CSV table of C-alpha atoms and ligand atoms in Angstrom, one decimal:
chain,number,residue,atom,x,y,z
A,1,UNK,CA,10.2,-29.5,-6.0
A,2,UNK,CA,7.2,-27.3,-6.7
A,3,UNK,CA,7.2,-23.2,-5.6
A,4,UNK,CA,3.4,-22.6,-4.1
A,5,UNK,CA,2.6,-20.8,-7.3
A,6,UNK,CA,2.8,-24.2,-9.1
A,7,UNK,CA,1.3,-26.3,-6.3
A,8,UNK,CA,-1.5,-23.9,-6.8
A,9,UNK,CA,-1.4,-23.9,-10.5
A,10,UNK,CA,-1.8,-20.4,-10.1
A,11,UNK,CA,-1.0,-19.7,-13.7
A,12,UNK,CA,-3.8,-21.7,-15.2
A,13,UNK,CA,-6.1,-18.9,-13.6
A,14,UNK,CA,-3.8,-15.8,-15.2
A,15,UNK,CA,-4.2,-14.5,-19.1
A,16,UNK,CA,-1.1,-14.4,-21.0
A,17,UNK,CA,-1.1,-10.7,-20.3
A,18,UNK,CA,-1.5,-11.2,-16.7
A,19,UNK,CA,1.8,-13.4,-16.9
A,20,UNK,CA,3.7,-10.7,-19.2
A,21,UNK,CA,2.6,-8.0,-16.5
A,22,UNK,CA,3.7,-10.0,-13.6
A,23,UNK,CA,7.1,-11.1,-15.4
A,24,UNK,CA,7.8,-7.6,-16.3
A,25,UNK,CA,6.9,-6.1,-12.6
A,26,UNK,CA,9.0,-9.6,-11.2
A,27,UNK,CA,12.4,-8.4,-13.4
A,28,UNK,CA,12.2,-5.0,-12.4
A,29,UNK,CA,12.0,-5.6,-9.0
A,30,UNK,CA,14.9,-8.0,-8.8
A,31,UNK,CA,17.5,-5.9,-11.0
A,32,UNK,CA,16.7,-2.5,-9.9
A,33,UNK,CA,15.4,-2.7,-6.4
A,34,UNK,CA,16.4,-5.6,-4.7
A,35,UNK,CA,20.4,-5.1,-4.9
A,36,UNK,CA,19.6,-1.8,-3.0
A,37,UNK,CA,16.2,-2.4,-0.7
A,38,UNK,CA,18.2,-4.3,2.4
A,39,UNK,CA,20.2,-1.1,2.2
A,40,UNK,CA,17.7,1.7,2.1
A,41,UNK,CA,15.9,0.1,4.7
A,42,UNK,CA,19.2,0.5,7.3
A,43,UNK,CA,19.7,4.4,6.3
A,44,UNK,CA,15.8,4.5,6.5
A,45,UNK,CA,15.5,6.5,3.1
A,46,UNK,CA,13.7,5.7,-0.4
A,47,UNK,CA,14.7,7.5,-3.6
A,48,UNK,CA,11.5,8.3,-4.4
A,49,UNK,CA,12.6,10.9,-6.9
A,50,UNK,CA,14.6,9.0,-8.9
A,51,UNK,CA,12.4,5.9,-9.4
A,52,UNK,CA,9.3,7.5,-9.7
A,53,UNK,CA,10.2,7.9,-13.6
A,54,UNK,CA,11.2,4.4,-13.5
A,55,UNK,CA,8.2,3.4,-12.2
A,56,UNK,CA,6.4,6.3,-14.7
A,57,UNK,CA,7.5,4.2,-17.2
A,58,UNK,CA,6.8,1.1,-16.5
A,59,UNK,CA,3.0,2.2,-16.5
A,60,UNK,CA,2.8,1.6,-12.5
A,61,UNK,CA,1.7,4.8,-11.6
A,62,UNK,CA,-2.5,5.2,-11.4
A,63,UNK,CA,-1.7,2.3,-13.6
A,64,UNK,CA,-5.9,1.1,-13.8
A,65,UNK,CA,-6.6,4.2,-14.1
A,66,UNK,CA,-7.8,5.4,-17.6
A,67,UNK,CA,-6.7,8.1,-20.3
A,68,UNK,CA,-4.3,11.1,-18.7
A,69,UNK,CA,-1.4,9.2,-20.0
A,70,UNK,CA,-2.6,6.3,-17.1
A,71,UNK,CA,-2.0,2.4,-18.5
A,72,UNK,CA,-5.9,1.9,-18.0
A,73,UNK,CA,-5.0,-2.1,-17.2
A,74,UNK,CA,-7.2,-4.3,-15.5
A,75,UNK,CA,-7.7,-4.2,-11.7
A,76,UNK,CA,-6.1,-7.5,-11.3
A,77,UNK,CA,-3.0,-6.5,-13.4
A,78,UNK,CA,-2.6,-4.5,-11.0
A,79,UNK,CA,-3.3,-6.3,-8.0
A,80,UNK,CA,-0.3,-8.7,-9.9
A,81,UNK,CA,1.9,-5.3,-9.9
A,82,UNK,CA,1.4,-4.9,-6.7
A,83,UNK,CA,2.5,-8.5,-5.5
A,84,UNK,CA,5.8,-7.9,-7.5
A,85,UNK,CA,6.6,-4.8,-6.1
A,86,UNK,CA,5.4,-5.7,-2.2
A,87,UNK,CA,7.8,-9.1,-3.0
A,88,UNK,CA,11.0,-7.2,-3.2
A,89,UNK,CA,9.6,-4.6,0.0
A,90,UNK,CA,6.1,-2.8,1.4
A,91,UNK,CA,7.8,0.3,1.2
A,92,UNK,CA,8.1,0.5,-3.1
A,93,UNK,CA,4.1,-0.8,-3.1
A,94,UNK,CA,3.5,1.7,-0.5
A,95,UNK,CA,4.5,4.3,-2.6
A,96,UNK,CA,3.1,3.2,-6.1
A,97,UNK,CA,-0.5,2.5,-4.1
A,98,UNK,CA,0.1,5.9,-2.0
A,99,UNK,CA,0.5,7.9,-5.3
A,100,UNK,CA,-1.6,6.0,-8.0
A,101,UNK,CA,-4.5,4.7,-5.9
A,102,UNK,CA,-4.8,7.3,-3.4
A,103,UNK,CA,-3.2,10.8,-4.6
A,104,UNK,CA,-4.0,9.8,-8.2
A,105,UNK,CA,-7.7,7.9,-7.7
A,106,UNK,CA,-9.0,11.3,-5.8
A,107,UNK,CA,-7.6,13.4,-8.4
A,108,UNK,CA,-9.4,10.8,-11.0
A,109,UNK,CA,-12.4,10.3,-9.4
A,110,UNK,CA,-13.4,13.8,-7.8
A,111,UNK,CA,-11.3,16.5,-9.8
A,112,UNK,CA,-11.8,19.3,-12.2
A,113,UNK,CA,-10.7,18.6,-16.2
A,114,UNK,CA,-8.2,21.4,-15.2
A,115,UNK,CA,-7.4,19.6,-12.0
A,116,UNK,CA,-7.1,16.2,-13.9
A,117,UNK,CA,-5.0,18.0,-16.6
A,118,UNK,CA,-3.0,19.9,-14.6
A,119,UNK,CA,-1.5,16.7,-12.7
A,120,UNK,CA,-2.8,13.4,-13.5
A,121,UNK,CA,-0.3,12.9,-16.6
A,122,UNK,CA,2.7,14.5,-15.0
A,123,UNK,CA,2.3,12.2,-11.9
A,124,UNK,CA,1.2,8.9,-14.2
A,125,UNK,CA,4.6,9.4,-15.3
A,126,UNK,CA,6.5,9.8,-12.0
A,127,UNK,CA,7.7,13.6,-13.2
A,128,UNK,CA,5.4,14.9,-10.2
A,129,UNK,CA,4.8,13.0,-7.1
A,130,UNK,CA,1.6,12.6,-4.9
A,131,UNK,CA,0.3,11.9,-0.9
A,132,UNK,CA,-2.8,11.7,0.0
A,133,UNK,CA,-3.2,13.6,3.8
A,134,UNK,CA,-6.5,12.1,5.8
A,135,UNK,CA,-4.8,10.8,9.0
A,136,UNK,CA,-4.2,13.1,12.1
A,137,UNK,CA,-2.5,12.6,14.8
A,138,UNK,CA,-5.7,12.5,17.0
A,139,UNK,CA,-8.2,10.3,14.2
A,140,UNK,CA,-6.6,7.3,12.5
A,141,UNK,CA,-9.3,4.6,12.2
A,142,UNK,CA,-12.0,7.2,12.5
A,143,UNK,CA,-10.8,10.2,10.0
A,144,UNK,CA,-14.9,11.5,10.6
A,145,UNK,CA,-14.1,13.2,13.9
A,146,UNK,CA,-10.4,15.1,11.7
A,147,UNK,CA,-9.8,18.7,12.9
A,148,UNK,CA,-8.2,19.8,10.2
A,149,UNK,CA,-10.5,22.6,8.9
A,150,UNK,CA,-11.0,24.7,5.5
A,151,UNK,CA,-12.9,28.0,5.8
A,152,UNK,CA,-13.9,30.2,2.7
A,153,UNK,CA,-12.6,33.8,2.6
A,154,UNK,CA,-13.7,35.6,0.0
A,155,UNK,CA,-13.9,33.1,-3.4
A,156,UNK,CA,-10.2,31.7,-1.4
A,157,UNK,CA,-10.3,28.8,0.9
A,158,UNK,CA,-8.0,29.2,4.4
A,159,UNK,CA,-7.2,25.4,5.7
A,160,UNK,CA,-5.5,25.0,9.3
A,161,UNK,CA,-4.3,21.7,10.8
A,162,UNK,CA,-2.0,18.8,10.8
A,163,UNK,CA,-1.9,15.4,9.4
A,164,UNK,CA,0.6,12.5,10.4
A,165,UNK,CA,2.1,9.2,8.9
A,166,UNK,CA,1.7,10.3,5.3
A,167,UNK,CA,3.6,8.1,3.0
A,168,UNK,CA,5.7,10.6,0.5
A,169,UNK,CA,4.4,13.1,2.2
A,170,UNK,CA,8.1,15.3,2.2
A,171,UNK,CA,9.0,14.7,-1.7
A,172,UNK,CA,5.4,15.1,-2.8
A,173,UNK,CA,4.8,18.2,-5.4
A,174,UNK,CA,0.9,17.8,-4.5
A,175,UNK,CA,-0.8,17.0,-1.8
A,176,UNK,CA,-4.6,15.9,-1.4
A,177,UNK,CA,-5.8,17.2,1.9
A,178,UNK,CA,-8.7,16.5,3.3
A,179,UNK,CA,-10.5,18.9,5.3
A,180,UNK,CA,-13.5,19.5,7.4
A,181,UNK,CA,-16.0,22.8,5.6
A,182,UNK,CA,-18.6,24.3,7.0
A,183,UNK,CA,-20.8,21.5,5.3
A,184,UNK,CA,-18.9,18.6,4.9
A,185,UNK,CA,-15.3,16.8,4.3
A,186,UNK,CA,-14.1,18.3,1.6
A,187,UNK,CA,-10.7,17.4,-0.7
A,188,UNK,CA,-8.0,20.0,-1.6
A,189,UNK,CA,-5.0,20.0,-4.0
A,190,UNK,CA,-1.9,22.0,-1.6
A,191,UNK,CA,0.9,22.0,-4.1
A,192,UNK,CA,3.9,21.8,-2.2
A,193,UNK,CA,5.6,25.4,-1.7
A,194,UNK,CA,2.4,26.8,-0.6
A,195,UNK,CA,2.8,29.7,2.2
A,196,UNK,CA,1.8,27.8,5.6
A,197,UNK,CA,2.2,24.4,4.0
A,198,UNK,CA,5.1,22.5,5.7
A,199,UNK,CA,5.9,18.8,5.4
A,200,UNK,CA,8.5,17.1,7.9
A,201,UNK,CA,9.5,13.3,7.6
A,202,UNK,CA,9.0,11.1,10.6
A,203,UNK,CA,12.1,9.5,11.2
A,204,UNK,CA,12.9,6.3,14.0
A,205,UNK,CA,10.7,4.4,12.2
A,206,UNK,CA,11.2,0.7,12.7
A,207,UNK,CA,8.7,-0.3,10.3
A,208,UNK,CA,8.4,0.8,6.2
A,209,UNK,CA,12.0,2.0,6.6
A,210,UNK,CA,12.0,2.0,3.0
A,211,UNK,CA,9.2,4.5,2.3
A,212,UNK,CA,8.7,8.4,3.1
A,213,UNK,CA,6.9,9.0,6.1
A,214,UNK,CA,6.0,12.4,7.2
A,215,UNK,CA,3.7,15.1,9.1
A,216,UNK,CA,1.7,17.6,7.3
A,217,UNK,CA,1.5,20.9,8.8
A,218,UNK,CA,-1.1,23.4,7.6
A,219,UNK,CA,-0.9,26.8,9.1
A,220,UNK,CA,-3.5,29.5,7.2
A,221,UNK,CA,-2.7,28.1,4.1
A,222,UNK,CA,-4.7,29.6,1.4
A,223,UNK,CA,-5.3,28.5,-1.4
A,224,UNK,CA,-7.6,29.8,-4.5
A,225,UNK,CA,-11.5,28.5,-4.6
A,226,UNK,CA,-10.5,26.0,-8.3
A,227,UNK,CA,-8.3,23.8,-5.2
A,228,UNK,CA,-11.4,21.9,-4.0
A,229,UNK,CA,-12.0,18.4,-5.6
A,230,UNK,CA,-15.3,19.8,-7.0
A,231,UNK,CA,-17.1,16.2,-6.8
A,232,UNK,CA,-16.3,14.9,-3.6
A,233,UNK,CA,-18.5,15.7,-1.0
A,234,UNK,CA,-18.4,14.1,3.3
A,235,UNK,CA,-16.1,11.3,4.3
A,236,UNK,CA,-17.0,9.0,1.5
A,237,UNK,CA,-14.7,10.5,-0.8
A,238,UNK,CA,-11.5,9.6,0.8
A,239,UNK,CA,-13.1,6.2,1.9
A,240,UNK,CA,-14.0,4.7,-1.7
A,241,UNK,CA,-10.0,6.0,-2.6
A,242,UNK,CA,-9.0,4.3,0.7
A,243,UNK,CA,-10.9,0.7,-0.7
A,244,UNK,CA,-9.0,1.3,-4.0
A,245,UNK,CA,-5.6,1.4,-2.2
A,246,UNK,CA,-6.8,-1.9,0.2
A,247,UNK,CA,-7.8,-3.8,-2.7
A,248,UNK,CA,-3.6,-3.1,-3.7
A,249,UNK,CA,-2.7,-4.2,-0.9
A,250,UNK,CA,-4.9,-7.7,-1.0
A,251,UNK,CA,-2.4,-8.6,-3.2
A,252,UNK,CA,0.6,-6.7,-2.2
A,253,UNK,CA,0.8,-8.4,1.2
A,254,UNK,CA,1.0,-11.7,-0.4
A,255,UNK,CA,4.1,-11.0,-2.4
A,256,UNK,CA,6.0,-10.2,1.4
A,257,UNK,CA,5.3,-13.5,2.2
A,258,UNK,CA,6.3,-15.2,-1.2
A,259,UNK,CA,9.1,-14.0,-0.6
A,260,UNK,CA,9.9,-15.0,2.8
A,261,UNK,CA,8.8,-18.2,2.3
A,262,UNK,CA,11.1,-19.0,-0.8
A,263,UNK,CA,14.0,-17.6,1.4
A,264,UNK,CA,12.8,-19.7,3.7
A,265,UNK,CA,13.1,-23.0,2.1
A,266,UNK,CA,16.3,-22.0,0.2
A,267,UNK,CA,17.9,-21.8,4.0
A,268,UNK,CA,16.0,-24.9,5.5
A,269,UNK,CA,17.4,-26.9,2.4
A,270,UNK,CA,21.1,-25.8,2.9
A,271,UNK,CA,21.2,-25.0,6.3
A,272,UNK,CA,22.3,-27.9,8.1
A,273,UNK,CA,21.8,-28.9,12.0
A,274,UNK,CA,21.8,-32.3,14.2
A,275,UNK,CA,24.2,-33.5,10.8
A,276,UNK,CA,20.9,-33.4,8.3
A,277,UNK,CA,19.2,-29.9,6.3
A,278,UNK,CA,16.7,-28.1,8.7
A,279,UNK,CA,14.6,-29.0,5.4
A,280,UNK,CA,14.4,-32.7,6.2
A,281,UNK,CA,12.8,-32.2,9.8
A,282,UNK,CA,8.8,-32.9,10.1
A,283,UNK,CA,8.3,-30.0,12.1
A,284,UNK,CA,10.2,-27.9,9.8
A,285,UNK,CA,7.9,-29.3,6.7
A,286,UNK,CA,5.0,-28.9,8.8
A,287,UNK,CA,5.7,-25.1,8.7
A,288,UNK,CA,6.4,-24.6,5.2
A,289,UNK,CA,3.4,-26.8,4.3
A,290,UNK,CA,1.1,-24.8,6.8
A,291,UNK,CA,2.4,-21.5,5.3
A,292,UNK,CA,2.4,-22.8,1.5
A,293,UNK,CA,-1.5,-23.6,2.2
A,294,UNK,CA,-2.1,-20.1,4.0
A,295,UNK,CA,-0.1,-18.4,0.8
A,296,UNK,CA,-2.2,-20.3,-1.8
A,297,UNK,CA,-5.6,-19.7,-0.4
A,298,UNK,CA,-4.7,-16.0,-0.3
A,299,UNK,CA,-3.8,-15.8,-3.6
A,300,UNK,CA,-6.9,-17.3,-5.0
A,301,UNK,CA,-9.0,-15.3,-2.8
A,302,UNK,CA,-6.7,-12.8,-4.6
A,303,UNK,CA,-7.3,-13.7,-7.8
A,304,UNK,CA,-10.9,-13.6,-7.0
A,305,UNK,CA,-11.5,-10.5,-6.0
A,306,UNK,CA,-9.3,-9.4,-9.0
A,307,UNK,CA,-12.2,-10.8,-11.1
A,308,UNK,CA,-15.2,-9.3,-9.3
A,309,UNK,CA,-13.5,-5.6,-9.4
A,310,UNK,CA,-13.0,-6.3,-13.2
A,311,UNK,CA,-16.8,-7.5,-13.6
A,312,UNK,CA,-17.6,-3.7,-11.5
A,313,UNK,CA,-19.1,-6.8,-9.2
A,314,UNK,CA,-16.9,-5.9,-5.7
A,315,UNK,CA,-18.2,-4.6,-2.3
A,316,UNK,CA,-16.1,-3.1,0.0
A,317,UNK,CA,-16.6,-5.7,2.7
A,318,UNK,CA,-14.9,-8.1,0.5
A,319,UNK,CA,-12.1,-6.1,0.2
A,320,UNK,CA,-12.2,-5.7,3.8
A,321,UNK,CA,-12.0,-9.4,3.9
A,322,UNK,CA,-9.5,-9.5,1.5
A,323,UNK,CA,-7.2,-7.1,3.6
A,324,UNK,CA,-7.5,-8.2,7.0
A,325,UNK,CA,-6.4,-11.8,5.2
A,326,UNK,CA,-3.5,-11.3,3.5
A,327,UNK,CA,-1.9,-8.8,5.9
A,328,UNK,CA,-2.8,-11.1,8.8
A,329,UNK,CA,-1.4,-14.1,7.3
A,330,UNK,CA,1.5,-12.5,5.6
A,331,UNK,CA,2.7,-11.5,9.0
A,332,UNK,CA,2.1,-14.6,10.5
A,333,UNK,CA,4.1,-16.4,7.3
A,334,UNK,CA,6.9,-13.8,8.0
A,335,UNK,CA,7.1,-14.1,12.1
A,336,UNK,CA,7.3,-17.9,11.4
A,337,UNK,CA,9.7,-18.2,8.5
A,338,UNK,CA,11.9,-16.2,10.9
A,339,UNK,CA,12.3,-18.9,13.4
A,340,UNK,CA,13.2,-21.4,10.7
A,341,UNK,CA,16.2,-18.8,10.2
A,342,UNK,CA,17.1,-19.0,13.7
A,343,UNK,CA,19.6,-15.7,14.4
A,344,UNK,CA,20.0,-15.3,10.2
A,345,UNK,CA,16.4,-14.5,10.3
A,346,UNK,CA,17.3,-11.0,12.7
A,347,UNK,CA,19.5,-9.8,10.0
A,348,UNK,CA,19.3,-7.8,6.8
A,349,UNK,CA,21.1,-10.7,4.8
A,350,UNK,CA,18.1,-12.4,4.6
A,351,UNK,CA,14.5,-10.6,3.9
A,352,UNK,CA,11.9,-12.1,6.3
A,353,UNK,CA,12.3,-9.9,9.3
A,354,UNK,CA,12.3,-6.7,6.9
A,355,UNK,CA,9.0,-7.9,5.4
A,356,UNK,CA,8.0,-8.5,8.9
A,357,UNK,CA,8.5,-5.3,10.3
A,358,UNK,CA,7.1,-3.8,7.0
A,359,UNK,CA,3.9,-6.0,7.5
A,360,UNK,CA,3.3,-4.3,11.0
A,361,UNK,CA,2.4,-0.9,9.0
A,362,UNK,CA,0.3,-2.7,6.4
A,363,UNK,CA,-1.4,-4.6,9.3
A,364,UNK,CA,-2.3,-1.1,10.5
A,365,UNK,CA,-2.8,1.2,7.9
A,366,UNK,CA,-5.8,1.7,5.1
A,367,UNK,CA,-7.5,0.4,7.9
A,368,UNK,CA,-6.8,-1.7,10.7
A,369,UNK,CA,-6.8,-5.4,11.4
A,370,UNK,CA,-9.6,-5.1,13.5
A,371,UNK,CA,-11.4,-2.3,11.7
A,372,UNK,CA,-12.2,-4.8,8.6
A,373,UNK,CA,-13.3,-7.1,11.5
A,374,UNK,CA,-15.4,-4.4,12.3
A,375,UNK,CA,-17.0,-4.0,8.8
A,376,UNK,CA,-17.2,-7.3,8.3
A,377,UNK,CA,-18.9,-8.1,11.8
A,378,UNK,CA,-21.2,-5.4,10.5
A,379,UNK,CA,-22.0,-7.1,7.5
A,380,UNK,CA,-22.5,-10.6,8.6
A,381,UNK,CA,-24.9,-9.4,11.7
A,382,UNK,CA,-26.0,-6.2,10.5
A,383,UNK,CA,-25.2,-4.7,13.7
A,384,UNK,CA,-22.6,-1.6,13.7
A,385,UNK,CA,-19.8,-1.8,16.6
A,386,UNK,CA,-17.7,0.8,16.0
A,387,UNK,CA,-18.8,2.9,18.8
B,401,FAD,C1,3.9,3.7,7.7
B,401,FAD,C2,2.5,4.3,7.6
B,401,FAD,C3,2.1,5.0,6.5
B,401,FAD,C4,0.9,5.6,6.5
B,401,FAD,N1,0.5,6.3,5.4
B,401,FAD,C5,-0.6,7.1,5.4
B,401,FAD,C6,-1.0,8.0,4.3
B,401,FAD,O1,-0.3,8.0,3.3
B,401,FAD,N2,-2.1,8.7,4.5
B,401,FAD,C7,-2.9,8.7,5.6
B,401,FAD,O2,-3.9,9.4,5.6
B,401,FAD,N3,-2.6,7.8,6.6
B,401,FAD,C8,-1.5,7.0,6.5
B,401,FAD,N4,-1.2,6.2,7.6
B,401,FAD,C9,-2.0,6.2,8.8
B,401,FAD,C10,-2.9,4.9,9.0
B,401,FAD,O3,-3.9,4.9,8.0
B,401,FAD,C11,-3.4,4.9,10.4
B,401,FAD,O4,-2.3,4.6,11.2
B,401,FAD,C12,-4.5,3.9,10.6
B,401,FAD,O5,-5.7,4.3,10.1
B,401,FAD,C13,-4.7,3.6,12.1
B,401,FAD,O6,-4.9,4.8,12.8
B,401,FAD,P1,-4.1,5.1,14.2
B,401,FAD,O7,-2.6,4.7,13.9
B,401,FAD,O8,-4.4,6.4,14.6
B,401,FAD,O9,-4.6,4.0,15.2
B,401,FAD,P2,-5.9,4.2,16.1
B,401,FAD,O10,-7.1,4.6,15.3
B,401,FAD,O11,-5.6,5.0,17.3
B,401,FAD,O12,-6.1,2.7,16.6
B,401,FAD,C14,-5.4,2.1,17.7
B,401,FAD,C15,-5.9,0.7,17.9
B,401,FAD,O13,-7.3,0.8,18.2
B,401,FAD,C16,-8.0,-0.1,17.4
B,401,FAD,N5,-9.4,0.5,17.2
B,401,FAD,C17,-9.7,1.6,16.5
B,401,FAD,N6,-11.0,1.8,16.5
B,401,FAD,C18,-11.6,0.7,17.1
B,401,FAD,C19,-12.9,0.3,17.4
B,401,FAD,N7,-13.9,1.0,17.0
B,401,FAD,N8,-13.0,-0.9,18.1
B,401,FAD,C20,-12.0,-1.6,18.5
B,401,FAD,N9,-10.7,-1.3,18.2
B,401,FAD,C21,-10.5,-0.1,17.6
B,401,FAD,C22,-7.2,-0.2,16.1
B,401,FAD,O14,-7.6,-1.3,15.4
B,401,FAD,C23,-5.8,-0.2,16.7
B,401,FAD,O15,-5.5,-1.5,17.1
B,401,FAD,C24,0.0,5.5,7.6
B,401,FAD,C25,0.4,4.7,8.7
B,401,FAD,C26,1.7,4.1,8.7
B,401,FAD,C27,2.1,3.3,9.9
């Protein structure tokens, strides 16, 4: 018996590092989280406090991110992290992307020295946490048109609106706001605890139970004129952070549906029906060979976009491509392994319809399904359809 990692020879195409970083990630995930993820996803909560030292220390947090006490790996270490973590549930990538490639990427990318020394160490090492607030509850795919405004008084700015669906949004010591000025889209650092600055998690989720969801409410918070991110200026600023987080996610999706499909073939191979294992039926092997195919192809598209990020070579309608492909086929591995489960597959004994239902948000956010569709329709013809 081969796993698809094997069948793939995947490891021929990883450096010894790459393997250490992956094994490391892989042990983590199975003696701290899994024992506890089937459970946190029923009380729909996620201890964000207490591992985000755990995860500090690890290096996972802005972990390609250089200097500030970041790990300053390669992208596709990460990428590799990412698969690990997304294996055992979306919800512990979700918050690793949420605060190293979002909250921590802007502070990286656009902030002051103070800004950067302030909170890029203390979050690197899970002491502080991070959300990133772009999202409203009337502009998801286009944040362009948010209403969320920022208005100078004085040397102070004075921002007003809400944001929705942001991932550690209520345990977050610092969130990055985005904002619309008087120019452009601006970023702003609202440590949490600021007059008018409220953060309520969204419960009833049946998706990402295991993650912090929450709405953002800004009501004349002011804050002093050093909050702005000084070098992001117009919608481009959250995007490149936003292509940072997809690229993540290329790999993370993939590690959802390694992990259904090992399930998977663990039940077909016990499970027996019509006095034979469910593993020894064609139509059954048809599936798992279908969705070993679909799993290794994404990988190594994977892999490859790992290496063109490294080389500074990748465009962001390759990660586009990248995205739409593993979510899409995650999901689909997922919805399918489930009906190899039969009624098992409906529980939380078994992980496949939890990765499902977790697969639904990463479907959706950092951009939609068909919103890479859209950007890479654009690309190919040239022609924008957006509007
Ligand atoms: C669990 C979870 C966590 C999240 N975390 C964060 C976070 O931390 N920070 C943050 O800012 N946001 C976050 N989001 C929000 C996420 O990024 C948005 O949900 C996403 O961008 C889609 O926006 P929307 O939900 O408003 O859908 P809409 O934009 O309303 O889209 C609805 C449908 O219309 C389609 N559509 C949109 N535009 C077009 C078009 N031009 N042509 C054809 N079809 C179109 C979409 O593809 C989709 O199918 C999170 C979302 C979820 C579910």
């Amino acid at each position: 018996m081969v796993t698809v990692d094997e069948l793939f020879a995947l490891d021929t195409l990883l450096s010894d590092t790459e393997r250490q970083i992956r094994e490391t990630v892989r042990r983590f995930g199975e003696q701290r989280l899994r024992p506890h993820v089937a459970d946190w996803f029923e009380r729909g909560t996620f201890p964000a406090r207490e591992l985000a030292p755990e995860l500090g220390e690890l290096g996972l947090l802005g972990m390609h991110l250089d200097g500030y006490g970041c790990a300053g790996t390669t992208a596709t270490e990460y990428g590799l992290a990412c698969l690990e973590l997304e294996a055992v549930d979306s919800g512990v990538r979700s918050m690793v992307s949420v605060q190293g490639s979002l909250a921590m990427t802007a502070i990286h990318k656009y902030g002051s020295e103070e800004q950067k020394q302030q909170w890029l160490p203390e979050l690197a090492a899970g002491r502080a946490i991070g959300c990133f607030g772009l999202t409203e509850p009337d502009f998801g795919s286009n944040p362009g048109g948010m209403r969320t405004r920022a208005r100078r008084d004085g040397t102070d700015w004075v921002l007003d609106g809400s944001k929705m669906w942001i991932t550690n949004g209520s345990v977050a010591d610092v969130a990055v706001v985005w904002a619309r000025t008087d120019e452009r889209i601006r970023g702003f650092l609202v440590p949490a605890g600021t007059p008018g600055f409220t953060a309520r998690e969204m419960r009833h989720k049946l998706s990402l139970r295991a993650s912090i969801t929450a709405e953002l409410d800004l009501d004349g918070v002011r804050l002093p004129g050093d909050a702005v991110l000084p070098e992001a200026h117009g919608l481009a600023g959250p995007l490149a952070c936003l292509s940072e987080a997809r690229f993540g996610i290329v790999f993370g999706a993939l590690g959802a549906a390694r992990d259904c499909l090992s399930a998977t073939i663990d039940y077909a191979r016990a499970r027996e029906v019509f006095d034979k294992p469910l593993a020894a039926y064609q139509l059954t092997q048809a599936k798992l060979a279908d969705m070993a195919v679909e799993l290794g192809k994404g990988t190594l598209l994977a892999l490859h976009l790992g290496r063109l990020k490294d080389r500074g070579e990748l465009r962001p309608e390759q990660v586009s491509a990248g995205k739409l492909n593993s979510t899409r086929e995650a999901l689909a591995v997922a919805r399918e392994c489930r009906t190899i489960l039969g009624a098992n597959g409906i529980t939380l004994d078994y992980p496949v319809l939890r990765h499902a239902n977790n697969l639904e948000s990463v479907l959706t956010y950092e951009g939609t399904a068909e919103v890479h569709q859209l950007v890479l329709g654009e690309a190919l013809t040239g022609a924008k359809a957006f509007r």
